[in-house]
Coordinates of C-alpha atoms and ligand atoms in Angstrom, one line a residue:
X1 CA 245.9 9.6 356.7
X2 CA 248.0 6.8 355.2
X3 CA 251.9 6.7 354.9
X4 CA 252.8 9.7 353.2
X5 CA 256.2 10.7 352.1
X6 CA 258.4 12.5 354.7
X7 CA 260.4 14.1 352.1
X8 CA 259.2 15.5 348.8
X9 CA 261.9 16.4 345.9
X10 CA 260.2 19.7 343.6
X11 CA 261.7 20.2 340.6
X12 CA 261.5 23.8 339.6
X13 CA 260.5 24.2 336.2
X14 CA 259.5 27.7 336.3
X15 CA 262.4 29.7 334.2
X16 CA 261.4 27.2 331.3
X17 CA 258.1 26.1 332.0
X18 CA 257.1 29.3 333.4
X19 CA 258.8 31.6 330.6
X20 CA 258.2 30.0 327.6
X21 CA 254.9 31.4 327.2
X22 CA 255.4 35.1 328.1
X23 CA 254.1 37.6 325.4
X24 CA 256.7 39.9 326.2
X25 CA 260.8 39.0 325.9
X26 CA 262.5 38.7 329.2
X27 CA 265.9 39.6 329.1
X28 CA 268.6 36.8 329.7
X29 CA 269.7 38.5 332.6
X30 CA 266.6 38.1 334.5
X31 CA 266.0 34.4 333.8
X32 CA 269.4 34.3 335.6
X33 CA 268.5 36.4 338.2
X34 CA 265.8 34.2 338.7
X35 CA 267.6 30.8 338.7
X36 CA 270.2 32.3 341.6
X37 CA 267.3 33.5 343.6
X38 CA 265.9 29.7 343.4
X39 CA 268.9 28.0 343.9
X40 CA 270.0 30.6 346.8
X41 CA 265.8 29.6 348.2
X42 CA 267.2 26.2 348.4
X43 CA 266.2 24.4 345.0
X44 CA 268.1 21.7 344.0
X45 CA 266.7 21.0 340.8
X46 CA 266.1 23.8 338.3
X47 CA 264.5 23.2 335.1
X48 CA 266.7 26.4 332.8
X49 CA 265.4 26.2 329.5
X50 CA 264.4 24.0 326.5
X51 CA 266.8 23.5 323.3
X52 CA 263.8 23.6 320.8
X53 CA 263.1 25.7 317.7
X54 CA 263.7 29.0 318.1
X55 CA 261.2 29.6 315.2
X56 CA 258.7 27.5 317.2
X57 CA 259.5 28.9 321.2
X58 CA 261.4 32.0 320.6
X59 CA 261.1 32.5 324.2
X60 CA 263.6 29.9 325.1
X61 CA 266.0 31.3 321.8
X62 CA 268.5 32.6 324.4
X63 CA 269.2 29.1 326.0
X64 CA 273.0 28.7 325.7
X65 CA 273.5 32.7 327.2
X66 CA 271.2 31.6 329.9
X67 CA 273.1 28.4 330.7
X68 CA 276.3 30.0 330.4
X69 CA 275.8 32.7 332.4
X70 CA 274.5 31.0 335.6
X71 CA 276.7 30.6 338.8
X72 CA 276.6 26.8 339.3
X73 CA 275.7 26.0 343.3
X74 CA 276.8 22.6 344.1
X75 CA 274.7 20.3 344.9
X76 CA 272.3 21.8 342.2
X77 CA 271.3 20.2 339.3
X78 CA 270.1 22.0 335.7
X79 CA 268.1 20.8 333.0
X80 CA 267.3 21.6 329.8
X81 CA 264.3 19.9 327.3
X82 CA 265.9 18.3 323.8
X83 CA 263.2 17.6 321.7
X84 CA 266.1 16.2 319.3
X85 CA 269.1 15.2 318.3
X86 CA 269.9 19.0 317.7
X87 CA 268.7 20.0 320.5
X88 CA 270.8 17.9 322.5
X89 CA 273.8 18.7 320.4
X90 CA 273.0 22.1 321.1
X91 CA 272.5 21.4 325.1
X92 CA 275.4 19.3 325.5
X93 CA 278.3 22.5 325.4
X94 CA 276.1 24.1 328.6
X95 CA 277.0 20.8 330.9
X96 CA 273.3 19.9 331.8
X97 CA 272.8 17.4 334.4
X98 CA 270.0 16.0 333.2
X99 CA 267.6 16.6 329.3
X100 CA 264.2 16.2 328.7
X101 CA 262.6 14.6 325.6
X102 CA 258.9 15.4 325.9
X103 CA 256.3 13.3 323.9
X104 CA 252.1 13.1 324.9
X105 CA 249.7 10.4 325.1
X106 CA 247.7 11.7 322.6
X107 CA 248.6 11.9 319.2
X108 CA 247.0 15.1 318.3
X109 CA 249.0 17.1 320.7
X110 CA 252.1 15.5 319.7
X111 CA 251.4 16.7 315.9
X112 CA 250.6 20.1 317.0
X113 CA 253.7 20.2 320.1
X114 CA 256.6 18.7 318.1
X115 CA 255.2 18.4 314.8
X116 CA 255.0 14.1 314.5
X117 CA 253.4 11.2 316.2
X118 CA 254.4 9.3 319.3
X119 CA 255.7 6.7 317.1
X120 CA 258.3 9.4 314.7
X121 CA 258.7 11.1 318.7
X122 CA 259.9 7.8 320.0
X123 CA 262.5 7.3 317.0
X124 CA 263.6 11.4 317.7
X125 CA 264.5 9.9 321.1
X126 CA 266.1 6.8 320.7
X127 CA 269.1 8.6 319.8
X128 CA 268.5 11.3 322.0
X129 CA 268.8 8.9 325.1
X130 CA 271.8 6.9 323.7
X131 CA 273.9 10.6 323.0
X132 CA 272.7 11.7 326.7
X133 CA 273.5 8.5 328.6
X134 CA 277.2 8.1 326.4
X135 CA 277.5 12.0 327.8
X136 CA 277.2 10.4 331.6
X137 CA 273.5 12.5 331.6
X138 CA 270.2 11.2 333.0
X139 CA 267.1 11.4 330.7
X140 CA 263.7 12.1 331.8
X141 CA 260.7 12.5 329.8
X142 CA 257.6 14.1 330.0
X143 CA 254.3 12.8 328.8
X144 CA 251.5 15.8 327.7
X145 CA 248.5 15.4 328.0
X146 CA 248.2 12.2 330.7
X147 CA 244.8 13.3 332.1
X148 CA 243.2 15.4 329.1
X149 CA 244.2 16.9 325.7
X150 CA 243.2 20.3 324.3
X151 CA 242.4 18.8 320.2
X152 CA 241.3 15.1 321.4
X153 CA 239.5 15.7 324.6
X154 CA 239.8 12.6 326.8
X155 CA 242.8 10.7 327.2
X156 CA 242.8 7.1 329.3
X157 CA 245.5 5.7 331.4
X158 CA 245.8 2.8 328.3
X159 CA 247.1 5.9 326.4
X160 CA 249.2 7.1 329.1
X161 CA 251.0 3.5 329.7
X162 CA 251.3 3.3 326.2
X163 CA 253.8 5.9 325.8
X164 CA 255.8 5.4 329.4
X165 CA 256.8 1.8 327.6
X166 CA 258.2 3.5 325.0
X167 CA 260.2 5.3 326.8
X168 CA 261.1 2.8 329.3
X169 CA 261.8 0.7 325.9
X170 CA 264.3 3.4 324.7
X171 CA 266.0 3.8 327.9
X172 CA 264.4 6.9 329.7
X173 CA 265.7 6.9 333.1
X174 CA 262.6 9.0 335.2
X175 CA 258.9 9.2 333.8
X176 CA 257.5 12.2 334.2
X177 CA 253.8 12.1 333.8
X178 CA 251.8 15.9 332.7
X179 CA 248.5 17.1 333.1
X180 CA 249.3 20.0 330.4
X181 CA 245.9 21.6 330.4
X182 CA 245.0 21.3 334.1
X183 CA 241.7 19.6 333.9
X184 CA 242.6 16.4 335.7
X185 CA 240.8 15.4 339.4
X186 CA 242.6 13.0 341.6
X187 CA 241.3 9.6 341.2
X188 CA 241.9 10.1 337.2
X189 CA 246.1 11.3 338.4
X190 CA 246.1 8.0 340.6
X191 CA 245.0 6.2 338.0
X192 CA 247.3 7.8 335.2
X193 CA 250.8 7.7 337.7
X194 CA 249.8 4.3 338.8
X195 CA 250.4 3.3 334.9
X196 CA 253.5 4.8 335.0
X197 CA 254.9 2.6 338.6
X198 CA 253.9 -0.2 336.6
X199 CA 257.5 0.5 334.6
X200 CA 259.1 2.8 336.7
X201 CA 260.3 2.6 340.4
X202 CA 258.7 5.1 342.7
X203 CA 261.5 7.2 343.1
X204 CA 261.6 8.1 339.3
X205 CA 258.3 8.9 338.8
X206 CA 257.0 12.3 339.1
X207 CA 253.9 14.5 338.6
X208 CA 253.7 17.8 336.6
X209 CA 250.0 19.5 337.4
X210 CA 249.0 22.5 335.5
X211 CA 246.3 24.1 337.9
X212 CA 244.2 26.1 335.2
X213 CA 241.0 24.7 336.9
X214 CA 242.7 24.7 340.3
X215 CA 243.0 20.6 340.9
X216 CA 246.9 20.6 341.3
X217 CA 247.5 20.5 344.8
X218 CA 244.6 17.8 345.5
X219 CA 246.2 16.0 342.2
X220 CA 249.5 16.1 344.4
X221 CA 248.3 14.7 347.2
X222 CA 246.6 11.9 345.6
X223 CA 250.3 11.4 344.2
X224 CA 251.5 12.0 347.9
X225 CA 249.0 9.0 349.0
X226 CA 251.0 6.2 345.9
X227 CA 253.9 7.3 347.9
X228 CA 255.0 9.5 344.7
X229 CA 257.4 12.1 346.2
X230 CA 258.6 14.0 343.0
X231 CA 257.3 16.9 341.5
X232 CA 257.4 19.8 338.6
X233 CA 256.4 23.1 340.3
X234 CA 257.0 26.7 338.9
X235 CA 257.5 29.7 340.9
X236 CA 255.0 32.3 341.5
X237 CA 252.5 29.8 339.2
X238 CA 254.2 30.9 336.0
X239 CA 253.7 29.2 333.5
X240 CA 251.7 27.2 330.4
X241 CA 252.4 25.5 326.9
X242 CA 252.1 27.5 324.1
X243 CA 250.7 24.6 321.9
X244 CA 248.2 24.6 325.0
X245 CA 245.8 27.8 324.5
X246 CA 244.1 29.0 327.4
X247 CA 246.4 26.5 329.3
X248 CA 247.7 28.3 332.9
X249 CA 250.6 27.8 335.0
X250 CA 252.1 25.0 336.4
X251 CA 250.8 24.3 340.3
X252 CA 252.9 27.5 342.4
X253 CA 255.9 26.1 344.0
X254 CA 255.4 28.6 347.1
X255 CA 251.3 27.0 347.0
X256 CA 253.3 23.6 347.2
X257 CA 255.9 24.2 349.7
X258 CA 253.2 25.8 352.4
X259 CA 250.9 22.8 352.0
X260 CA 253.8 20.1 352.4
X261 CA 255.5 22.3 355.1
X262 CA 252.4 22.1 357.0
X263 CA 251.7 18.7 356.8
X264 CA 255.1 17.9 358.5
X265 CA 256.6 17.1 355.0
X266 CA 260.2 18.4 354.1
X267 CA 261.4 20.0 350.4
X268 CA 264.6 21.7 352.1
X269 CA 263.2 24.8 350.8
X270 CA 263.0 27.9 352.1
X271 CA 259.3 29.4 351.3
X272 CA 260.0 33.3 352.5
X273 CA 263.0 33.4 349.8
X274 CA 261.1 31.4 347.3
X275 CA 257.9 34.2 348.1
X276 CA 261.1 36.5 347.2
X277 CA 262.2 34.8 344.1
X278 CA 258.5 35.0 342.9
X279 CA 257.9 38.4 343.7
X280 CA 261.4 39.7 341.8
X281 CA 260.3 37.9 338.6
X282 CA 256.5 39.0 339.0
X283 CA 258.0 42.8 339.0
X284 CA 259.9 41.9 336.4
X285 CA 256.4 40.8 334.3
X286 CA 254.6 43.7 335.7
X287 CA 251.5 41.1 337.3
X288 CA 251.0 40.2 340.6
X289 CA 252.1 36.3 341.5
X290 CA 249.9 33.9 340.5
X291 CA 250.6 31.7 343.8
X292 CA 247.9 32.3 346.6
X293 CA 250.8 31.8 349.0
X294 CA 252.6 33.8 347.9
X295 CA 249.9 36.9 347.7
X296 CA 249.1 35.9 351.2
X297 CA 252.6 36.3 352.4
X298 CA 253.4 39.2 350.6
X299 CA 250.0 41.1 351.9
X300 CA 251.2 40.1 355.4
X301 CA 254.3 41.5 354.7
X302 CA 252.7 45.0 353.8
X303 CA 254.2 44.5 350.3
X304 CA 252.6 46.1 347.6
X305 CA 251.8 43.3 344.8
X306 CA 253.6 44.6 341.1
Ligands
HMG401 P1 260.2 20.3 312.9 O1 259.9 21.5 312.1 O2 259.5 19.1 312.7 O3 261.8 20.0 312.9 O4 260.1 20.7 314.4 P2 262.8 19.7 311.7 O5 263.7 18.7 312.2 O6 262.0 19.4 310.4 O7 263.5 21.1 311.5 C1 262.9 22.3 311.0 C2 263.7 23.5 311.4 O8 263.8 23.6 312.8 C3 265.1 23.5 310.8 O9 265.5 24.8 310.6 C4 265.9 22.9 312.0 O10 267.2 23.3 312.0 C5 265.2 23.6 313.2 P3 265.4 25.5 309.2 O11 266.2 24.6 308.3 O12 264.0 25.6 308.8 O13 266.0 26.9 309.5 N1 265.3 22.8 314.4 C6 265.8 23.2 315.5 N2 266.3 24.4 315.9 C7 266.8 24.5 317.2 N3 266.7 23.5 318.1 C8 266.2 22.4 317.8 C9 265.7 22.2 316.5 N4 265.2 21.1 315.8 C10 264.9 21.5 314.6 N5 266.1 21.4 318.7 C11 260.6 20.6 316.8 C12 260.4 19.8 315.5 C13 260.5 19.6 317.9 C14 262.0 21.2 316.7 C15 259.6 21.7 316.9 O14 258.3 21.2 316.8 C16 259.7 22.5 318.2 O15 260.7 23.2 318.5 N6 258.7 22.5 319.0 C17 258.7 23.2 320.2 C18 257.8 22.5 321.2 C19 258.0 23.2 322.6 O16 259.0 23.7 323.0 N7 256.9 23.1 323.3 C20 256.8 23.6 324.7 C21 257.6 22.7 325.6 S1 256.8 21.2 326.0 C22 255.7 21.6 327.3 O17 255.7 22.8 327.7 C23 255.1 20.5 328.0 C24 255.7 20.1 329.3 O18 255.8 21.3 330.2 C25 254.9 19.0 330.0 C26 253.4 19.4 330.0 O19 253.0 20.4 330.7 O20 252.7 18.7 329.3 C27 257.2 19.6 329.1
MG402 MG1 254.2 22.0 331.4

């Protein structure tokens, strides 16, 4: 195989990511459980919540409880998504390291996700960027919809570059680029990510893979072979958008961490405490983990899945 990456940075974006779409409430309290239990696995970068309309996501409605009332880990650094200049007024008082203005290369998902075009998204972020960076806090965004779009159907990598200049124009420090309903293969992720290198140096570019039809690890490794070496996971699989129907999880960090691991590739994460960490927030959601890894490693273990 060609020159991969011998270390790989995840970025867990499970307690916001993951939670945001639950039917059911989970209490505060175990979204904090659940960050501890990451960072004490050995996560460095933790994705918390998102400062968006509680009208809109009332899952993430408790996001300045849940910021205040986690046990900072040094070394450790938190994120929250600002969709807005509200938002981030809102996120600024809980000392993020790092916000996350979210737009999508295709326009229909950016009506129906934040409720304007990528052009009005842009202008919400201008601003967004300036406050953050004035604050001393990195910016990343996230572009939907990169391989596929759940209203429009197709989306190209002219799309996806399209949108990674805009925010490489407003000052976005790291581009994240999102396959929001899962259905992209590997050649079309090389080809999307490969857009966003054309702006962005490698170490600031990063995948998010949904796996709802079960391409995300392959999609990584395609990213693995572009020397790409940053990543979204979520833990246990949690996960989807809820201006995504039918869209799953994001790719399982455990499912991530065993297939790096074993290719001699370091995350400086511990997979038996993050099979732990997804088990704990599984019982809490009453449903087994979604991560193959992680059912593997628990049937091993004799443990009864929730
Ligand atoms: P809008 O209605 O266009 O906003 O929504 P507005 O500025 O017209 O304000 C309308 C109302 O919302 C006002 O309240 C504002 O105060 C309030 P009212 O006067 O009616 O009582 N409002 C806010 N409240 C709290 N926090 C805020 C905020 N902004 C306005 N930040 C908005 C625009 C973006 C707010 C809305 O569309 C929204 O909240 N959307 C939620 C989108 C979302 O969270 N989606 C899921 C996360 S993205 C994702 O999962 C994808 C990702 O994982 C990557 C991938 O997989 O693709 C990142
Ligand atoms: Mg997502």
């Amino acid at each position: 195989m060609m020159n991969l990456p011998r270390h790989v940075k995840l970025v867990e974006v499970g307690p916001r990511d993951g939670l945001q779409n639950e039917g059911t409430p989970v209490a505060a309290a175990h979204k904090i459980d659940l960050v501890h239990r990451l960072q004490a696995a050995g996560c460095t970068e933790i994705e918390v919540t998102s400062f968006v309309s509680p009208k809109w996501v009332p899952q993430m409605a408790d996001n300045t409880e849940v910021m205040a009332g986690i046990t900072r880990q040094p070394g450790v650094r938190y994120s929250v998504l600002t969709p807005n200049m509200k938002g981030l007024e809102a996120a600024l008082p809980t000392r993020p390291h790092e916000v996350v203005v979210f737009g999508a290369a295709s326009q229909a998902f950016s009506q129906r996700n934040i409720n304007c075009s990528i052009e009005e998204s842009i202008e919400r972020f201008a601003p967004v960027v300036a406050a953050a960076h004035a604050a001393g806090i990195k910016v990343r965004a996230a572009i939907s919809c990169a391989l596929g779009c759940p209203y429009q159907g197709e989306v190209g990598p002219d799309a996806v570059e399209h949108v990674v200049r805009l925010m490489k124009g407003i000052g976005v420090d790291h581009c994240g680029v999102a396959d929001t309903i899962g259905t992209g293969t590997p050649r079309a992720a090389q080809a999307a990510l490969e857009r966003a290198l054309k702006h962005y140096p490698v170490g600031e570019v990063s995948g998010h893979f949904h796996d709802t039809y079960g391409q995300a690890l392959a999609n990584i490794l395609a990213c693995l072979e572009l020397g790409i070496h940053t990543f979204d996971t979520s833990i246990a699989g949690l996960g989807g958008c809820p201006y995504a129907k039918g869209a799953t999880g994001n790719v399982a960090t455990e499912d991530v961490v065993y297939m790096l691991h074993g290719m001699g590739i370091s995350t400086g994460l511990d997979l038996d405490a993050l099979v732990d960490a997804g088990a704990a927030i599984s019982r809490v959601l009453s449903r087994p983990p979604v991560a193959r890894v992680a059912r593997a490693l628990l049937a091993k273990r004799g443990v009864a899945l929730p």
